[in-house]
Short mmCIF file of C-alpha atoms in Angstrom, two decimals:
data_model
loop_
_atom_site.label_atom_id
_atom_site.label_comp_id
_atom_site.label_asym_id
_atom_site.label_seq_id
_atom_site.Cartn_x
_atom_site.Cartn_y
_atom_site.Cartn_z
CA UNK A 272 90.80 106.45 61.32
CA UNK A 273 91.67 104.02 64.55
CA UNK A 274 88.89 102.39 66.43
CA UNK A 275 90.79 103.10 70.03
CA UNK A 276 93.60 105.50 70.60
CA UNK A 277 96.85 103.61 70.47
CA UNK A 278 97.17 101.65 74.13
CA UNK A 279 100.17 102.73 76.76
CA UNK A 280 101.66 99.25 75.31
CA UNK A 281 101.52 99.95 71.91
CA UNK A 282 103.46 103.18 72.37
CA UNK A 283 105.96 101.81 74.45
CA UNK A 284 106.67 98.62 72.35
CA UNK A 285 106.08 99.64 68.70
CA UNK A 286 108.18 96.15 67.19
CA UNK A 287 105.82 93.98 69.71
CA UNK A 288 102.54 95.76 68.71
CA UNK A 289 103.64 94.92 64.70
CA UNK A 290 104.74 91.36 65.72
CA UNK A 291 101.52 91.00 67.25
CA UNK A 292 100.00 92.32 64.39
CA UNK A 293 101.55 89.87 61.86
CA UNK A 294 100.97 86.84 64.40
CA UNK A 295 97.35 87.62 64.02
CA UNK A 296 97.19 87.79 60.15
CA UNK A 297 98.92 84.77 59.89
CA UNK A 298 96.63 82.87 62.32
CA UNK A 299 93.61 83.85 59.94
CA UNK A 300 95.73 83.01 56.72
CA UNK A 301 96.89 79.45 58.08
CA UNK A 302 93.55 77.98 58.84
CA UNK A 303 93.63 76.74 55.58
CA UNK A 304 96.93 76.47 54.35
CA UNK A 305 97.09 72.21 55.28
CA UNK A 306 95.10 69.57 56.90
CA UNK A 307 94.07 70.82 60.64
CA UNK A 308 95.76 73.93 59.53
CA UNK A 309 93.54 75.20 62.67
CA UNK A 310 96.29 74.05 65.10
CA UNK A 311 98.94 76.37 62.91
CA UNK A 312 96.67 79.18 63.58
CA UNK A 313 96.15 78.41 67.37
CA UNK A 314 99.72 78.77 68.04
CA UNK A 315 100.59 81.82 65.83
CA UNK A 316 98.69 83.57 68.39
CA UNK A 317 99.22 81.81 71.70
CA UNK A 318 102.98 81.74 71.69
CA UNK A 319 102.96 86.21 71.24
CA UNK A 320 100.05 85.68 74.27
CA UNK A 321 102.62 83.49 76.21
CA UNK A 322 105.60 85.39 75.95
CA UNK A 323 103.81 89.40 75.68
CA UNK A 324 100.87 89.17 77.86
CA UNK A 325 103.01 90.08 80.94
CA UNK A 326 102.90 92.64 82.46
CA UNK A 327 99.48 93.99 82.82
CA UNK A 328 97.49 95.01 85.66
CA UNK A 329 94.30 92.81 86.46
CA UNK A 330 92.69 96.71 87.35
CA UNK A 331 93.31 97.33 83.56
CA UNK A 332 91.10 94.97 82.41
CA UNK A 333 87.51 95.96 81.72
CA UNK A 334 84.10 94.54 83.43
CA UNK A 335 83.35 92.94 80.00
CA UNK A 336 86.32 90.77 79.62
CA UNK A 337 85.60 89.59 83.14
CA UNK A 338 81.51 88.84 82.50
CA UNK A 339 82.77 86.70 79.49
CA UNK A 340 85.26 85.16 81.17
CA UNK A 341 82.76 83.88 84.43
CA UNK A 342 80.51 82.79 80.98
CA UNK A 343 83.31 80.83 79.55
CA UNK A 344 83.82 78.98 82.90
CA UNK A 345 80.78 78.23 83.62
CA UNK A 346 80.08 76.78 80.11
CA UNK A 347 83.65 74.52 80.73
CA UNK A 348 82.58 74.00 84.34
CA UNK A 349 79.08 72.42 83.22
CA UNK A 350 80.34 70.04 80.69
CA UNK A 351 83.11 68.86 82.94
CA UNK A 352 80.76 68.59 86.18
CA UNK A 353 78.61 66.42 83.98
CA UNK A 354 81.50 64.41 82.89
CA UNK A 355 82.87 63.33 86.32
CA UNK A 356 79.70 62.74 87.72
CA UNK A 357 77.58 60.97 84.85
CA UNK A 358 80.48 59.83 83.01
CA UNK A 359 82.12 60.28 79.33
CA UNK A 360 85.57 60.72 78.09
CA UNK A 361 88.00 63.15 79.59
CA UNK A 362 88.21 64.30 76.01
CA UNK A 363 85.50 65.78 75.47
CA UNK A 364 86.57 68.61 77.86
CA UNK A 365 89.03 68.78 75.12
CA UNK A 366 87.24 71.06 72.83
CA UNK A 367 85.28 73.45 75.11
CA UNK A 368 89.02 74.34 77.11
CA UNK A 369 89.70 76.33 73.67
CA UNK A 370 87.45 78.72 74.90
CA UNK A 371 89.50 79.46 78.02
CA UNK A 372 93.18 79.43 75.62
CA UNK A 373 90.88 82.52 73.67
CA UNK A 374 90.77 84.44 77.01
CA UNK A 375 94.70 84.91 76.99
CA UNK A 376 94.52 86.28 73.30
CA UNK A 377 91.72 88.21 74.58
CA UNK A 378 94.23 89.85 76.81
CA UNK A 379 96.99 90.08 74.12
CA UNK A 380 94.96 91.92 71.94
CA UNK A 381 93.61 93.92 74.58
CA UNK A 382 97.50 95.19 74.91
CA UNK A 383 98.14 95.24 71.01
CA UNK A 384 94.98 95.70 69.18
CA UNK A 385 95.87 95.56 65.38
CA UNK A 386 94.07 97.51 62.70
CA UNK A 387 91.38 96.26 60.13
CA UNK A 388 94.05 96.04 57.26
CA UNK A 389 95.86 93.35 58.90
CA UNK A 390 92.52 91.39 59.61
CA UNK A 391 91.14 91.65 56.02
CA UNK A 392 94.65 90.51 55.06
CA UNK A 393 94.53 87.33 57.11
CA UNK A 394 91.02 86.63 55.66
CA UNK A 395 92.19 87.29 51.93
CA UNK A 396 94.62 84.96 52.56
CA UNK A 397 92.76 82.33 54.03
CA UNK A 398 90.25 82.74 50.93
CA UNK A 399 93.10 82.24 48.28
CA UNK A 400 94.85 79.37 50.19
CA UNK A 401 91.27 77.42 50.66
CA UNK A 402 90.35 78.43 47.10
CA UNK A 403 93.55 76.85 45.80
CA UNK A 404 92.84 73.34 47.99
CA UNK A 405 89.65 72.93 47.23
CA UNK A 406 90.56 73.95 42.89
CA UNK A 407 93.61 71.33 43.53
CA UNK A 408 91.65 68.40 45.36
CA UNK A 409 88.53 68.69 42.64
CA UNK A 410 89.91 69.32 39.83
CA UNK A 411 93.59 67.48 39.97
CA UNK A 412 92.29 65.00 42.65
CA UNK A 413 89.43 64.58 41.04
CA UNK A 414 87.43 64.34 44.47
CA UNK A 415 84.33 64.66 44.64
CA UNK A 416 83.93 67.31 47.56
CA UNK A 417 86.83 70.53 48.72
CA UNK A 418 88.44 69.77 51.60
CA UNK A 419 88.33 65.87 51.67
CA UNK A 420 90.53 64.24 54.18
CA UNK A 421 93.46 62.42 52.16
CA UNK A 422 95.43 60.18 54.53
CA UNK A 423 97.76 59.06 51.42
CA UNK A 424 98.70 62.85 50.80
CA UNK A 425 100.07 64.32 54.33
CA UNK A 426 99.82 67.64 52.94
CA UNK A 427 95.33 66.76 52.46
CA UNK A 428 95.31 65.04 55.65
CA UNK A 429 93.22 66.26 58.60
CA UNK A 430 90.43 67.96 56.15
CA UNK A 431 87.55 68.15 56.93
CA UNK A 432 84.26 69.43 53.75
CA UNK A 433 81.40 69.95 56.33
CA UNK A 434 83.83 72.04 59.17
CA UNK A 435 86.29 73.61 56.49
CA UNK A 436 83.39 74.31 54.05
CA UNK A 437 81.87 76.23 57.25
CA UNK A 438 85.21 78.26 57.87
CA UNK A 439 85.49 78.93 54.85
CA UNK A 440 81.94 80.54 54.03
CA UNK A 441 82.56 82.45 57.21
CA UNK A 442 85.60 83.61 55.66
CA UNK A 443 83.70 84.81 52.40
CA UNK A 444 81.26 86.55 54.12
CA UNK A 445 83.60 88.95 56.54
CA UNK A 446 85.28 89.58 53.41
CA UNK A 447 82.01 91.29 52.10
CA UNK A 448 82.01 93.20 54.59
CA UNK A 449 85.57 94.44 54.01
CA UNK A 450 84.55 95.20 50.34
CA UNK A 451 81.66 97.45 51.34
CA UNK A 452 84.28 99.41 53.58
CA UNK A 453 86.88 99.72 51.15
CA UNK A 454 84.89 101.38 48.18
CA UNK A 455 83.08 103.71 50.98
CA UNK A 456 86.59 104.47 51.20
CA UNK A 457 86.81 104.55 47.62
CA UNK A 458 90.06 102.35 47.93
CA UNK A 459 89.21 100.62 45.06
CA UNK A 460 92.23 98.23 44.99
CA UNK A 461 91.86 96.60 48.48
CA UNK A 462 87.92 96.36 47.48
CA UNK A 463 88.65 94.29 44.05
CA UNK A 464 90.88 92.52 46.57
CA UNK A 465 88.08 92.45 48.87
CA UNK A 466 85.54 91.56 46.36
CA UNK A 467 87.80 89.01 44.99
CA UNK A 468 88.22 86.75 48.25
CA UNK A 469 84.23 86.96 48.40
CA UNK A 470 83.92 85.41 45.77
CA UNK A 471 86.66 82.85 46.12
CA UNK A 472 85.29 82.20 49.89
CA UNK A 473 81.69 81.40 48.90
CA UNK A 474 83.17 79.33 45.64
CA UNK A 475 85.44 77.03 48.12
CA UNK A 476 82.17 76.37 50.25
CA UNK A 477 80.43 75.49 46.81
CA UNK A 478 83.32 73.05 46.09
CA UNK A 479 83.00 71.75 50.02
CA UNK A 480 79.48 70.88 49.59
CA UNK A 481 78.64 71.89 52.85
CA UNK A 482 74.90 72.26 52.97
CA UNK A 483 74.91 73.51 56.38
CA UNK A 484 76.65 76.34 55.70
CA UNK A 485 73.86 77.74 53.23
CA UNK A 486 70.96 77.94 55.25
CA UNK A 487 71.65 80.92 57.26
CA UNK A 488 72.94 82.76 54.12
CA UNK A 489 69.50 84.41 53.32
CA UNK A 490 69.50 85.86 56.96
CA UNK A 491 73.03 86.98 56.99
CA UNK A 492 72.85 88.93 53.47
CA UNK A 493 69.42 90.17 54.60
CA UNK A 494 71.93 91.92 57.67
CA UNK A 495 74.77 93.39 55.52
CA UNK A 496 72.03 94.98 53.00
CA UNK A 497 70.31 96.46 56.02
CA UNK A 498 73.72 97.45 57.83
CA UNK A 499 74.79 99.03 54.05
CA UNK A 500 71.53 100.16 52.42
CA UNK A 501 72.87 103.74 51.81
CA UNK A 502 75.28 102.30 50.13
CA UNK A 503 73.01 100.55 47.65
CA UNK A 504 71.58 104.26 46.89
CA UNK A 505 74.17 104.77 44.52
CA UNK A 506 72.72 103.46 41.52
CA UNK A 507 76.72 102.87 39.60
CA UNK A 508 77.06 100.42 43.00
CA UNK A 509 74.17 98.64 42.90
CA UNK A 510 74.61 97.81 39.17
CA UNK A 511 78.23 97.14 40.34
CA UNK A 512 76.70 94.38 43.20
CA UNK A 513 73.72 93.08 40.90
CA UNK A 514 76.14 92.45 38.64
CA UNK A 515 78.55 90.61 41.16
CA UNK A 516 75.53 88.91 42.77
CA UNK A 517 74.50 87.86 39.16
CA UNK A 518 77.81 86.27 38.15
CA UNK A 519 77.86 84.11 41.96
CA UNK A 520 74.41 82.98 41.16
CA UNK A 521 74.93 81.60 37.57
CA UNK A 522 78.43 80.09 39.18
CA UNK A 523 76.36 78.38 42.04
CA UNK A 524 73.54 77.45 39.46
CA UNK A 525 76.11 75.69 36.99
CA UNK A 526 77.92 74.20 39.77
CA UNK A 527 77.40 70.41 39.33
CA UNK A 528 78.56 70.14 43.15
CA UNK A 529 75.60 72.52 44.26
CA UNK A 530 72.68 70.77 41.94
CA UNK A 531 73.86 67.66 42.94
CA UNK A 532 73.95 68.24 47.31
CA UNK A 533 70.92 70.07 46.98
CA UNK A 534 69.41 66.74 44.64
CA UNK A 535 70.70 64.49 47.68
CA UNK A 536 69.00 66.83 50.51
CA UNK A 537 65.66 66.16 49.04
CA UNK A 538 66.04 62.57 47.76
CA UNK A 539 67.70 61.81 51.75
CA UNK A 540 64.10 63.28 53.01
CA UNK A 541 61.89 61.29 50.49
CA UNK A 542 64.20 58.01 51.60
CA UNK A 543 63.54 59.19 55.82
CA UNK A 544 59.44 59.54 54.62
CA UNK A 545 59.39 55.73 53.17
CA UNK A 546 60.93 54.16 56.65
CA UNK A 547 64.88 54.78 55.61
CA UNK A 548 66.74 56.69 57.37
CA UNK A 549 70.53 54.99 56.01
CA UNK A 550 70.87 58.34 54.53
CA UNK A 551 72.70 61.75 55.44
CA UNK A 552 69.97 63.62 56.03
CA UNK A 553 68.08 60.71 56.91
CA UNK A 554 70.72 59.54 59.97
CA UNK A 555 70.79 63.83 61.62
CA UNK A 556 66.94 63.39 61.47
CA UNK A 557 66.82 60.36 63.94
CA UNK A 558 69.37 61.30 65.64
CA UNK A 559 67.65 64.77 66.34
CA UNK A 560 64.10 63.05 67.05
CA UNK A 561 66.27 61.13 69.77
CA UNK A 562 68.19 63.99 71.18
CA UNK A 563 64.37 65.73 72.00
CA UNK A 564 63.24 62.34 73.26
CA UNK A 565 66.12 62.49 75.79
CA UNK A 566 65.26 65.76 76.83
CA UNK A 567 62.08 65.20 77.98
CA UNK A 568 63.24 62.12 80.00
CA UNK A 569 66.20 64.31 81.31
CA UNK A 570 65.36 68.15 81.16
CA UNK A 571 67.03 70.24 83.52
CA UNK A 572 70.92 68.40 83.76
CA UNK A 573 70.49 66.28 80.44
CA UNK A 574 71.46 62.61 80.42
CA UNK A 575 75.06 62.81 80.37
CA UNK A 576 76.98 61.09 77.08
CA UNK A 577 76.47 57.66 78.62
CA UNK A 578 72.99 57.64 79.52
CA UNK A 579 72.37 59.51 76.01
CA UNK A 580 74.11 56.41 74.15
CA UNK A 581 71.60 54.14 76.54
CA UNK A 582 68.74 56.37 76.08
CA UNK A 583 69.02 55.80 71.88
CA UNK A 584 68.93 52.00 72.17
CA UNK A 585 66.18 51.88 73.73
CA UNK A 586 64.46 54.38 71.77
CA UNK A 587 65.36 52.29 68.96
CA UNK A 588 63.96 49.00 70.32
CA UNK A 589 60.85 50.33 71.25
CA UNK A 590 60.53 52.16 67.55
CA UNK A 591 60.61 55.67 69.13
CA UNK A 592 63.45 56.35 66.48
CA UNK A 593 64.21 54.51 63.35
CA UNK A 594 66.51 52.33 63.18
CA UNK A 595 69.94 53.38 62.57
CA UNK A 596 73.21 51.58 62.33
CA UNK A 597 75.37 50.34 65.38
CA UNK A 598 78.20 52.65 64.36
CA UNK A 599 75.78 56.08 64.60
CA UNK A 600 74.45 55.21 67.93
CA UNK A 601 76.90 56.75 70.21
CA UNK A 602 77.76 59.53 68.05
CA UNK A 603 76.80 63.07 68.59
CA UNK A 604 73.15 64.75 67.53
CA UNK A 605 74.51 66.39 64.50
CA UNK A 606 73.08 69.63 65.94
CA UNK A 607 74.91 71.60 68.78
CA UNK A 608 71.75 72.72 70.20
CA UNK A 609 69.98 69.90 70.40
CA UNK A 610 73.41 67.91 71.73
CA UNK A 611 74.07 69.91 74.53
CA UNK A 612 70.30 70.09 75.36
CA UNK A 613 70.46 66.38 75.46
CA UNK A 614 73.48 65.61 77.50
CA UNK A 615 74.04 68.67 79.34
CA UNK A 616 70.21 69.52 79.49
CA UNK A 617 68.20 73.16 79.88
CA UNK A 618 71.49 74.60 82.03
CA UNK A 619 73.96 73.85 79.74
CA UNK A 620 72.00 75.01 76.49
CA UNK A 621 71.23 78.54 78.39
CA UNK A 622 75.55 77.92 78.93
CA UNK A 623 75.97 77.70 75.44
CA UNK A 624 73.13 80.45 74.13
CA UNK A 625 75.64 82.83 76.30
CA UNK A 626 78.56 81.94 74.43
CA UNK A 627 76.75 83.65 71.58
CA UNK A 628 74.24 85.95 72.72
CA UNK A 629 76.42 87.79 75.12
CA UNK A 630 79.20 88.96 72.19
CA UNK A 631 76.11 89.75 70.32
CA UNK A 632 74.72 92.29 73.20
CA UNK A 633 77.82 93.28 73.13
CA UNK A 634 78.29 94.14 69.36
CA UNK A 635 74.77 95.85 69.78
CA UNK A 636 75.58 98.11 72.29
CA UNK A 637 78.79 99.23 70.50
CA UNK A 638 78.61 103.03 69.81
CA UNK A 639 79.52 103.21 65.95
CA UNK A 640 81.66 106.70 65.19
CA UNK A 641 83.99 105.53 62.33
CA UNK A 642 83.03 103.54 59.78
CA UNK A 643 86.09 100.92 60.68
CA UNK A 644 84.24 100.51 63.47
CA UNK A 645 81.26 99.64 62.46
CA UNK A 646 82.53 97.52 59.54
CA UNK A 647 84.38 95.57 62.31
CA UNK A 648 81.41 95.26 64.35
CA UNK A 649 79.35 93.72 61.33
CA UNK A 650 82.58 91.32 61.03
CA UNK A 651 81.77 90.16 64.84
CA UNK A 652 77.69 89.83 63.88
CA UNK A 653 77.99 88.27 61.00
CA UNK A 654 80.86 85.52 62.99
CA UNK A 655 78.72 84.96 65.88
CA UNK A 656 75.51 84.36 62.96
CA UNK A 657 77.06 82.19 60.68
CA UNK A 658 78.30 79.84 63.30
CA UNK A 659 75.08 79.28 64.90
CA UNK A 660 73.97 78.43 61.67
CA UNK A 661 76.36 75.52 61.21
CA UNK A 662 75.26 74.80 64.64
CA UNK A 663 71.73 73.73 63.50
CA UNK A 664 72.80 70.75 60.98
CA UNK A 665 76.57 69.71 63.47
CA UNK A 666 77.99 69.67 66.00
CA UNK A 667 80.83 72.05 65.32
CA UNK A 668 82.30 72.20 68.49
CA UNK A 669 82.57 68.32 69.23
CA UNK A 670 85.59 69.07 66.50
CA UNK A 671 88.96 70.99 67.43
CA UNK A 672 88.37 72.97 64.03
CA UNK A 673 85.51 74.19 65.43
CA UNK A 674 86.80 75.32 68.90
CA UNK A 675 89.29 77.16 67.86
CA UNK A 676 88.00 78.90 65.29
CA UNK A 677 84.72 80.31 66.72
CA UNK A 678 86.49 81.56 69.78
CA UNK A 679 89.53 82.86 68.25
CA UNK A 680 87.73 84.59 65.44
CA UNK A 681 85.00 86.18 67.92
CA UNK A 682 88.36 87.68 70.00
CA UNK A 683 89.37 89.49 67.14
CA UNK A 684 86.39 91.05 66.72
CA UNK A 685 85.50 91.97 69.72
CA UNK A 686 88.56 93.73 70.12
CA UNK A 687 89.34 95.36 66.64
CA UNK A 688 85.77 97.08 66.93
CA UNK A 689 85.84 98.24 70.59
CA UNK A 690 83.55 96.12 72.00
CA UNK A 691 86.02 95.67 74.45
CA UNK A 692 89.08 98.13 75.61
CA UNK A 693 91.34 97.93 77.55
CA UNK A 694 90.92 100.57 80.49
CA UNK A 695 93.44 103.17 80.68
CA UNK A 696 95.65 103.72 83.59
CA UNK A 697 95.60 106.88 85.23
CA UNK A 698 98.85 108.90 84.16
CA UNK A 699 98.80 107.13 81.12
CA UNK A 700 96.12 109.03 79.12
#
């Protein structure tokens, strides 16, 4: 069953609506095919926007698309504002612009909205590409972390463990949510599929040792056993997912990887306890006790990225902070929140809590009456939950990864499900 009736554009231009369909599988597939394989998937959907997003009639376009467009501006509009007046680098506009680039493939898929197959075949994809890297780089590389950036091996270079690792549990997780729509369906080939790219998702973060990425898990599988609990009911699939669930934990408790980052988590806070903080863990926490110390010297506008950098030394001389090395003093707060509280203060955090919280309204006010629908709209949730997660140990929008894939991700969703349609022109119904 479709989500939306099949737009005026779709029945006029069959070969662009497939086109547009493949472009969009491919952008999921590519993100980890190579190093910055994000920039692949940028364009696989940008050029179709480019060349197919004319015609259509501003009219058509619905009052949602417009409030998340005047929230996307004002977000850009803050951070650059702050820029030219309190200084930085023009690059750091950089990132956030990706946001605007999303609005176009808003509008694209707004014309050519594709179905859930193709989405959950761009995500299988991307789980079996990412699974493969991170099996090669380990195991053949013998590195000690998936995803590590290999400047000797062009085909490894660009990688990134903590923002790939992040994708790529993302990844995992949507594909649950494909798996518990496919055996509703009881199309039990597309759920081992399904079922299998779970699996190989969540393994690749494993491999990435991306801590970050686990500590919203509990909350997120807390929301797809709420959003599937009659599914659970059926006591053949619940031994079926106790059994699953059983074979990921043994995997994640034999996984030397796993042991060892969470070993280095606790060890890093012992270390930050006894007066050193020259450790991971140990470096986010000072840099987060001076991103709050900041704050409350620059509240409402923040302290702009070159007062910030000024701010830390002196917190540092006068022992506010612990003292970190030269080379982590003008780097970000390794925690979105607490970055853009900092530099852009209480404005442009409320900016950035709208990026989020208005897609999740959104999702929430979505009228569920077919079950692709509502799968799609747990996609969206679970897209816009995850990434605040990574959001609380990085900043994982100072990276282009990051930009692009948040923004990019959250169009398809919002589309595929409904959340937003495309309004229908009168003579066209």
């Amino acid at each position: 069953m479709n989500v939306t009736p099949l737009t005026y554009y779709q029945k006029n231009n069959p070969k662009i609506n497939i086109l547009v369909s493949l472009c969009l599988c491919l952008s999921i597939g590519s993100f980890f095919i190579i190093g910055k394989g994000h920039n692949i998937a940028g364009f696989f959907l940008i050029i179709p926007a480019i060349l197919f997003i004319y015609p259509i009639k501003i009219s058509e376009l619905p009052n949602k698309f417009w409030v998340l467009t005047v929230i996307f501006f004002t977000f850009i509009t803050i951070i650059t504002l702050s820029i030219l007046i309190k200084g930085g680098k023009l690059s750091y506009i950089d990132q956030p612009s990706r946001f605007i680039i999303s609005l176009l493939i808003i509008v694209l898929l707004l014309k050519y909205p594709p179905k859930l197959i193709w989405v959950m075949l761009g995500t299988t994809i991307a789980s079996f590409t990412g699974f493969a890297i991170a099996i090669i780089q380990t195991q053949k590389y013998n590195e000690i972390r998936a995803f590590t950036n290999i400047p000797s091996i062009p085909w490894f270079k660009g990688y990134m463990p903590i923002q790939d690792g992040d994708m790529i549990t993302t990844i995992g997780l949507i594909s649950a949510c494909f798996s518990f729509y496919f055996i509703k369906t009881r199309n039990y080939p597309l759920f081992i599929l399904s079922l299998a790219s779970v699996v190989l998702g969540l393994s690749s973060s494993i491999l990435s040792g991306s801590r970050g990425a686990w500590i919203i898990l509990p909350i997120i599988f807390i929301y797809l056993i709420y959003c599937n609990k009659q599914f659970f009911i059926n006591k053949k699939v619940c031994l079926l997912s106790l059994v699953t669930i059983g074979i990921v934990i043994v995997g994640i408790g034999q996984s030397q990887n796993f042991e060892s980052r969470l070993t280095s988590a606790v060890n890093d806070i012992n270390q930050f306890d006894r007066g050193n903080p020259e450790t991971s863990l140990g470096v986010r926490l000072a840099l987060w006790e001076s991103a709050i110390l900041t704050t409350k010297e620059y509240p409402l506008f923040g302290a702009g990225y070159i007062q910030r950098v000024e701010s830390r030394k002196v917190q540092i001389e006068t022992g506010q902070i612990p003292k970190i090395e030269n080379v982590w003093i003008p780097m970000h707060a390794h925690n979105q929140f607490l970055e853009y509280l900092s530099v852009f203060g209480i404005v442009g955090l409320c900016a950035f809590f709208a990026v989020f919280f208005y897609p999740l309204y959104l999702f929430s006010k979505l009228d569920t009456r077919s079950l692709e629908q509502e799968t799609l709209k747990q996609c969206g949730v679970i897209h816009i939950l995850s990434t605040m997660g990574y959001c609380l140990t990085q900043s994982f929008f100072a990276h282009n990864s990051g930009a692009i894939f948040y923004p990019l991700i959250l169009a398809v969703f919002l589309i595929t499900s409904g959340a937003i349609k495309l309004k229908i022109p009168k003579g066209n119904l």
